[in-house]
């Protein structure tokens, strides 16, 4: 099984007890946000722009092509 979480640090303490040592391929994906290139007044209340990501493999051997938090986010937003 493969699991990807965002960068919320409490996940680090709970994943191994839940799945056991070697029971999951686990990666953390931290999204970096910044200001938009266009500082126009229309963007004043717009969400921040994702400027990059940092991926950390925490346990096992997760498939890099499947490291994403979008699968659950898309499922929750329906």
N, CA, C and O atoms as a GROMACS GRO file, in nm:
protein
  312
    1UNK      N    1   0.083  -0.116   0.000
    1UNK     CA    2   0.000   0.000   0.000
    1UNK      C    3   0.089   0.124   0.000
    1UNK      O    4   0.196   0.126   0.060
    2UNK      N    5   0.041   0.228  -0.068
    2UNK     CA    6   0.115   0.354  -0.072
    2UNK      C    7   0.029   0.463  -0.013
    2UNK      O    8  -0.092   0.470  -0.038
    3UNK      N    9   0.092   0.550   0.066
    3UNK     CA   10   0.024   0.660   0.132
    3UNK      C   11   0.104   0.787   0.113
    3UNK      O   12   0.226   0.788   0.129
    4UNK      N   13   0.035   0.894   0.078
    4UNK     CA   14   0.097   1.026   0.068
    4UNK      C   15   0.015   1.122   0.154
    4UNK      O   16  -0.107   1.125   0.143
    5UNK      N   17   0.083   1.199   0.238
    5UNK     CA   18   0.015   1.301   0.317
    5UNK      C   19   0.076   1.436   0.286
    5UNK      O   20   0.180   1.447   0.220
    6UNK      N   21   0.009   1.541   0.336
    6UNK     CA   22   0.069   1.673   0.326
    6UNK      C   23   0.178   1.684   0.432
    6UNK      O   24   0.212   1.583   0.495
    7UNK      N   25   0.233   1.800   0.454
    7UNK     CA   26   0.346   1.816   0.545
    7UNK      C   27   0.310   1.828   0.691
    7UNK      O   28   0.393   1.872   0.770
    8UNK      N   29   0.189   1.791   0.731
    8UNK     CA   30   0.145   1.802   0.871
    8UNK      C   31   0.226   1.705   0.958
    8UNK      O   32   0.213   1.583   0.944
    9UNK      N   33   0.309   1.757   1.046
    9UNK     CA   34   0.406   1.676   1.121
    9UNK      C   35   0.345   1.566   1.209
    9UNK      O   36   0.408   1.462   1.224
   10UNK      N   37   0.226   1.583   1.268
   10UNK     CA   38   0.172   1.473   1.349
   10UNK      C   39   0.154   1.341   1.273
   10UNK      O   40   0.151   1.235   1.335
   11UNK      N   41   0.144   1.345   1.141
   11UNK     CA   42   0.134   1.221   1.063
   11UNK      C   43   0.258   1.133   1.083
   11UNK      O   44   0.248   1.010   1.078
   12UNK      N   45   0.373   1.195   1.104
   12UNK     CA   46   0.497   1.119   1.122
   12UNK      C   47   0.489   1.025   1.242
   12UNK      O   48   0.544   0.915   1.238
   13UNK      N   49   0.421   1.067   1.348
   13UNK     CA   50   0.414   0.987   1.470
   13UNK      C   51   0.306   0.879   1.464
   13UNK      O   52   0.312   0.784   1.543
   14UNK      N   53   0.210   0.890   1.375
   14UNK     CA   54   0.097   0.798   1.378
   14UNK      C   55   0.101   0.690   1.269
   14UNK      O   56   0.042   0.584   1.286
   15UNK      N   57   0.169   0.715   1.159
   15UNK     CA   58   0.165   0.621   1.046
   15UNK      C   59   0.228   0.486   1.080
   15UNK      O   60   0.167   0.382   1.053
   16UNK      N   61   0.347   0.485   1.138
   16UNK     CA   62   0.412   0.357   1.169
   16UNK      C   63   0.333   0.274   1.270
   16UNK      O   64   0.317   0.153   1.249
   17UNK      N   65   0.282   0.333   1.380
   17UNK     CA   66   0.200   0.251   1.470
   17UNK      C   67   0.073   0.196   1.402
   17UNK      O   68   0.028   0.086   1.436
   18UNK      N   69   0.015   0.271   1.309
   18UNK     CA   70  -0.105   0.223   1.242
   18UNK      C   71  -0.078   0.109   1.144
   18UNK      O   72  -0.152   0.012   1.138
   19UNK      N   73   0.029   0.122   1.067
   19UNK     CA   74   0.056   0.026   0.959
   19UNK      C   75   0.168  -0.072   0.991
   19UNK      O   76   0.188  -0.170   0.918
   20UNK      N   77   0.242  -0.048   1.099
   20UNK     CA   78   0.352  -0.136   1.135
   20UNK      C   79   0.478  -0.103   1.056
   20UNK      O   80   0.473  -0.033   0.954
   21UNK      N   81   0.589  -0.153   1.103
   21UNK     CA   82   0.718  -0.131   1.037
   21UNK      C   83   0.719  -0.201   0.901
   21UNK      O   84   0.705  -0.323   0.894
   22UNK      N   85   0.735  -0.125   0.795
   22UNK     CA   86   0.738  -0.181   0.660
   22UNK      C   87   0.601  -0.211   0.603
   22UNK      O   88   0.591  -0.273   0.497
   23UNK      N   89   0.494  -0.169   0.671
   23UNK     CA   90   0.359  -0.199   0.625
   23UNK      C   91   0.303  -0.104   0.522
   23UNK      O   92   0.195  -0.127   0.468
   24UNK      N   93   0.376   0.004   0.494
   24UNK     CA   94   0.324   0.103   0.399
   24UNK      C   95   0.441   0.176   0.334
   24UNK      O   96   0.543   0.202   0.397
   25UNK      N   97   0.424   0.209   0.206
   25UNK     CA   98   0.517   0.298   0.137
   25UNK      C   99   0.463   0.438   0.159
   25UNK      O  100   0.355   0.472   0.111
   26UNK      N  101   0.538   0.521   0.233
   26UNK     CA  102   0.486   0.648   0.283
   26UNK      C  103   0.573   0.764   0.237
   26UNK      O  104   0.695   0.761   0.251
   27UNK      N  105   0.508   0.865   0.181
   27UNK     CA  106   0.577   0.988   0.140
   27UNK      C  107   0.498   1.109   0.188
   27UNK      O  108   0.376   1.103   0.204
   28UNK      N  109   0.568   1.219   0.212
   28UNK     CA  110   0.504   1.345   0.246
   28UNK      C  111   0.528   1.443   0.133
   28UNK      O  112   0.640   1.453   0.081
   29UNK      N  113   0.423   1.514   0.095
   29UNK     CA  114   0.431   1.614  -0.011
   29UNK      C  115   0.393   1.748   0.049
   29UNK      O  116   0.280   1.768   0.093
   30UNK      N  117   0.488   1.839   0.052
   30UNK     CA  118   0.466   1.972   0.109
   30UNK      C  119   0.460   2.072  -0.004
   30UNK      O  120   0.555   2.086  -0.081
   31UNK      N  121   0.347   2.142  -0.016
   31UNK     CA  122   0.331   2.244  -0.120
   31UNK      C  123   0.380   2.378  -0.068
   31UNK      O  124   0.347   2.418   0.044
   32UNK      N  125   0.457   2.448  -0.149
   32UNK     CA  126   0.507   2.581  -0.115
   32UNK      C  127   0.420   2.685  -0.185
   32UNK      O  128   0.392   2.672  -0.305
   33UNK      N  129   0.378   2.786  -0.112
   33UNK     CA  130   0.291   2.889  -0.168
   33UNK      C  131   0.360   3.024  -0.162
   33UNK      O  132   0.440   3.051  -0.074
   34UNK      N  133   0.326   3.108  -0.259
   34UNK     CA  134   0.382   3.242  -0.265
   34UNK      C  135   0.282   3.337  -0.328
   34UNK      O  136   0.168   3.300  -0.355
   35UNK      N  137   0.325   3.457  -0.349
   35UNK     CA  138   0.237   3.557  -0.409
   35UNK      C  139   0.237   3.543  -0.561
   35UNK      O  140   0.332   3.494  -0.621
   36UNK      N  141   0.129   3.586  -0.620
   36UNK     CA  142   0.115   3.580  -0.766
   36UNK      C  143   0.210   3.679  -0.832
   36UNK      O  144   0.248   3.780  -0.773
   37UNK      N  145   0.247   3.648  -0.953
   37UNK     CA  146   0.334   3.739  -1.031
   37UNK      C  147   0.262   3.869  -1.060
   37UNK      O  148   0.323   3.976  -1.065
   38UNK      N  149   0.130   3.859  -1.080
   38UNK     CA  150   0.048   3.976  -1.111
   38UNK      C  151  -0.009   4.035  -0.981
   38UNK      O  152  -0.104   3.980  -0.927
   39UNK      N  153   0.048   4.146  -0.931
   39UNK     CA  154   0.000   4.203  -0.804
   39UNK      C  155  -0.120   4.298  -0.822
   39UNK      O  156  -0.138   4.388  -0.741
   40UNK      N  157  -0.199   4.278  -0.926
   40UNK     CA  158  -0.310   4.369  -0.954
   40UNK      C  159  -0.417   4.362  -0.844
   40UNK      O  160  -0.426   4.264  -0.772
   41UNK      N  161  -0.498   4.468  -0.832
   41UNK     CA  162  -0.604   4.470  -0.730
   41UNK      C  163  -0.703   4.354  -0.744
   41UNK      O  164  -0.764   4.314  -0.645
   42UNK      N  165  -0.720   4.300  -0.863
   42UNK     CA  166  -0.812   4.189  -0.884
   42UNK      C  167  -0.766   4.064  -0.808
   42UNK      O  168  -0.847   3.977  -0.777
   43UNK      N  169  -0.637   4.054  -0.779
   43UNK     CA  170  -0.582   3.937  -0.710
   43UNK      C  171  -0.576   3.955  -0.558
   43UNK      O  172  -0.529   3.865  -0.488
   44UNK      N  173  -0.620   4.067  -0.507
   44UNK     CA  174  -0.608   4.095  -0.365
   44UNK      C  175  -0.663   3.984  -0.277
   44UNK      O  176  -0.598   3.946  -0.179
   45UNK      N  177  -0.779   3.930  -0.309
   45UNK     CA  178  -0.841   3.827  -0.226
   45UNK      C  179  -0.833   3.688  -0.288
   45UNK      O  180  -0.906   3.598  -0.248
   46UNK      N  181  -0.747   3.671  -0.385
   46UNK     CA  182  -0.729   3.541  -0.448
   46UNK      C  183  -0.640   3.452  -0.362
   46UNK      O  184  -0.558   3.501  -0.285
   47UNK      N  185  -0.657   3.319  -0.376
   47UNK     CA  186  -0.569   3.229  -0.300
   47UNK      C  187  -0.424   3.242  -0.344
   47UNK      O  188  -0.395   3.286  -0.456
   48UNK      N  189  -0.334   3.204  -0.256
   48UNK     CA  190  -0.192   3.205  -0.290
   48UNK      C  191  -0.165   3.107  -0.404
   48UNK      O  192  -0.243   3.014  -0.426
   49UNK      N  193  -0.056   3.129  -0.473
   49UNK     CA  194  -0.017   3.045  -0.586
   49UNK      C  195   0.083   2.940  -0.539
   49UNK      O  196   0.177   2.972  -0.466
   50UNK      N  197   0.063   2.815  -0.581
   50UNK     CA  198   0.160   2.710  -0.549
   50UNK      C  199   0.286   2.735  -0.632
   50UNK      O  200   0.281   2.736  -0.755
   51UNK      N  201   0.399   2.756  -0.564
   51UNK     CA  202   0.523   2.787  -0.633
   51UNK      C  203   0.618   2.668  -0.644
   51UNK      O  204   0.724   2.677  -0.706
   52UNK      N  205   0.580   2.557  -0.582
   52UNK     CA  206   0.664   2.438  -0.590
   52UNK      C  207   0.623   2.336  -0.486
   52UNK      O  208   0.535   2.360  -0.404
   53UNK      N  209   0.690   2.221  -0.491
   53UNK     CA  210   0.662   2.115  -0.394
   53UNK      C  211   0.793   2.056  -0.343
   53UNK      O  212   0.895   2.058  -0.412
   54UNK      N  213   0.788   2.003  -0.222
   54UNK     CA  214   0.898   1.926  -0.165
   54UNK      C  215   0.843   1.787  -0.133
   54UNK      O  216   0.741   1.776  -0.066
   55UNK      N  217   0.909   1.683  -0.180
   55UNK     CA  218   0.866   1.546  -0.155
   55UNK      C  219   0.970   1.478  -0.066
   55UNK      O  220   1.090   1.483  -0.095
   56UNK      N  221   0.922   1.415   0.042
   56UNK     CA  222   1.010   1.339   0.131
   56UNK      C  223   0.958   1.196   0.140
   56UNK      O  224   0.842   1.174   0.175
   57UNK      N  225   1.044   1.101   0.109
   57UNK     CA  226   1.009   0.960   0.130
   57UNK      C  227   1.036   0.932   0.277
   57UNK      O  228   1.147   0.950   0.326
   58UNK      N  229   0.932   0.887   0.347
   58UNK     CA  230   0.942   0.862   0.491
   58UNK      C  231   0.969   0.715   0.519
   58UNK      O  232   1.051   0.682   0.604
   59UNK      N  233   0.900   0.626   0.447
   59UNK     CA  234   0.916   0.482   0.472
   59UNK      C  235   0.890   0.404   0.345
   59UNK      O  236   0.812   0.446   0.260
   60UNK      N  237   0.956   0.292   0.332
   60UNK     CA  238   0.933   0.203   0.218
   60UNK      C  239   0.986   0.260   0.087
   60UNK      O  240   1.084   0.334   0.084
   61UNK      N  241   0.918   0.223  -0.020
   61UNK     CA  242   0.960   0.262  -0.154
   61UNK      C  243   0.839   0.309  -0.235
   61UNK      O  244   0.794   0.238  -0.325
   62UNK      N  245   0.785   0.429  -0.204
   62UNK     CA  246   0.669   0.476  -0.277
   62UNK      C  247   0.702   0.506  -0.424
   62UNK      O  248   0.811   0.554  -0.455
   63UNK      N  249   0.607   0.478  -0.511
   63UNK     CA  250   0.622   0.506  -0.654
   63UNK      C  251   0.615   0.657  -0.675
   63UNK      O  252   0.511   0.716  -0.646
   64UNK      N  253   0.721   0.721  -0.725
   64UNK     CA  254   0.720   0.866  -0.743
   64UNK      C  255   0.604   0.916  -0.830
   64UNK      O  256   0.556   1.027  -0.810
   65UNK      N  257   0.561   0.836  -0.926
   65UNK     CA  258   0.451   0.877  -1.015
   65UNK      C  259   0.318   0.884  -0.940
   65UNK      O  260   0.223   0.948  -0.988
   66UNK      N  261   0.309   0.820  -0.825
   66UNK     CA  262   0.183   0.817  -0.750
   66UNK      C  263   0.186   0.905  -0.626
   66UNK      O  264   0.088   0.908  -0.551
   67UNK      N  265   0.295   0.975  -0.601
   67UNK     CA  266   0.303   1.063  -0.484
   67UNK      C  267   0.222   1.188  -0.514
   67UNK      O  268   0.264   1.274  -0.591
   68UNK      N  269   0.105   1.197  -0.452
   68UNK     CA  270   0.015   1.309  -0.474
   68UNK      C  271  -0.087   1.315  -0.362
   68UNK      O  272  -0.128   1.211  -0.310
   69UNK      N  273  -0.129   1.435  -0.326
   69UNK     CA  274  -0.239   1.450  -0.231
   69UNK      C  275  -0.368   1.483  -0.305
   69UNK      O  276  -0.472   1.500  -0.241
   70UNK      N  277  -0.364   1.491  -0.436
   70UNK     CA  278  -0.481   1.530  -0.515
   70UNK      C  279  -0.588   1.421  -0.522
   70UNK      O  280  -0.706   1.452  -0.539
   71UNK      N  281  -0.550   1.295  -0.509
   71UNK     CA  282  -0.649   1.188  -0.519
   71UNK      C  283  -0.755   1.202  -0.409
   71UNK      O  284  -0.874   1.196  -0.438
   72UNK      N  285  -0.713   1.221  -0.286
   72UNK     CA  286  -0.808   1.235  -0.176
   72UNK      C  287  -0.876   1.369  -0.183
   72UNK      O  288  -0.996   1.377  -0.160
   73UNK      N  289  -0.803   1.475  -0.215
   73UNK     CA  290  -0.864   1.608  -0.223
   73UNK      C  291  -0.978   1.608  -0.324
   73UNK      O  292  -1.083   1.666  -0.298
   74UNK      N  293  -0.960   1.544  -0.438
   74UNK     CA  294  -1.064   1.538  -0.539
   74UNK      C  295  -1.183   1.458  -0.487
   74UNK      O  296  -1.298   1.491  -0.516
   75UNK      N  297  -1.156   1.354  -0.412
   75UNK     CA  298  -1.263   1.268  -0.359
   75UNK      C  299  -1.343   1.342  -0.252
   75UNK      O  300  -1.465   1.329  -0.247
   76UNK      N  301  -1.276   1.419  -0.167
   76UNK     CA  302  -1.344   1.492  -0.060
   76UNK      C  303  -1.429   1.606  -0.114
   76UNK      O  304  -1.537   1.633  -0.061
   77UNK      N  305  -1.383   1.673  -0.219
   77UNK     CA  306  -1.453   1.791  -0.268
   77UNK      C  307  -1.578   1.759  -0.349
   77UNK      O  308  -1.649   1.852  -0.389
   78UNK      N  309  -1.607   1.635  -0.375
   78UNK     CA  310  -1.727   1.600  -0.452
   78UNK      C  311  -1.852   1.611  -0.370
   78UNK      O  312  -1.961   1.585  -0.419
   0.00000   0.00000   0.00000
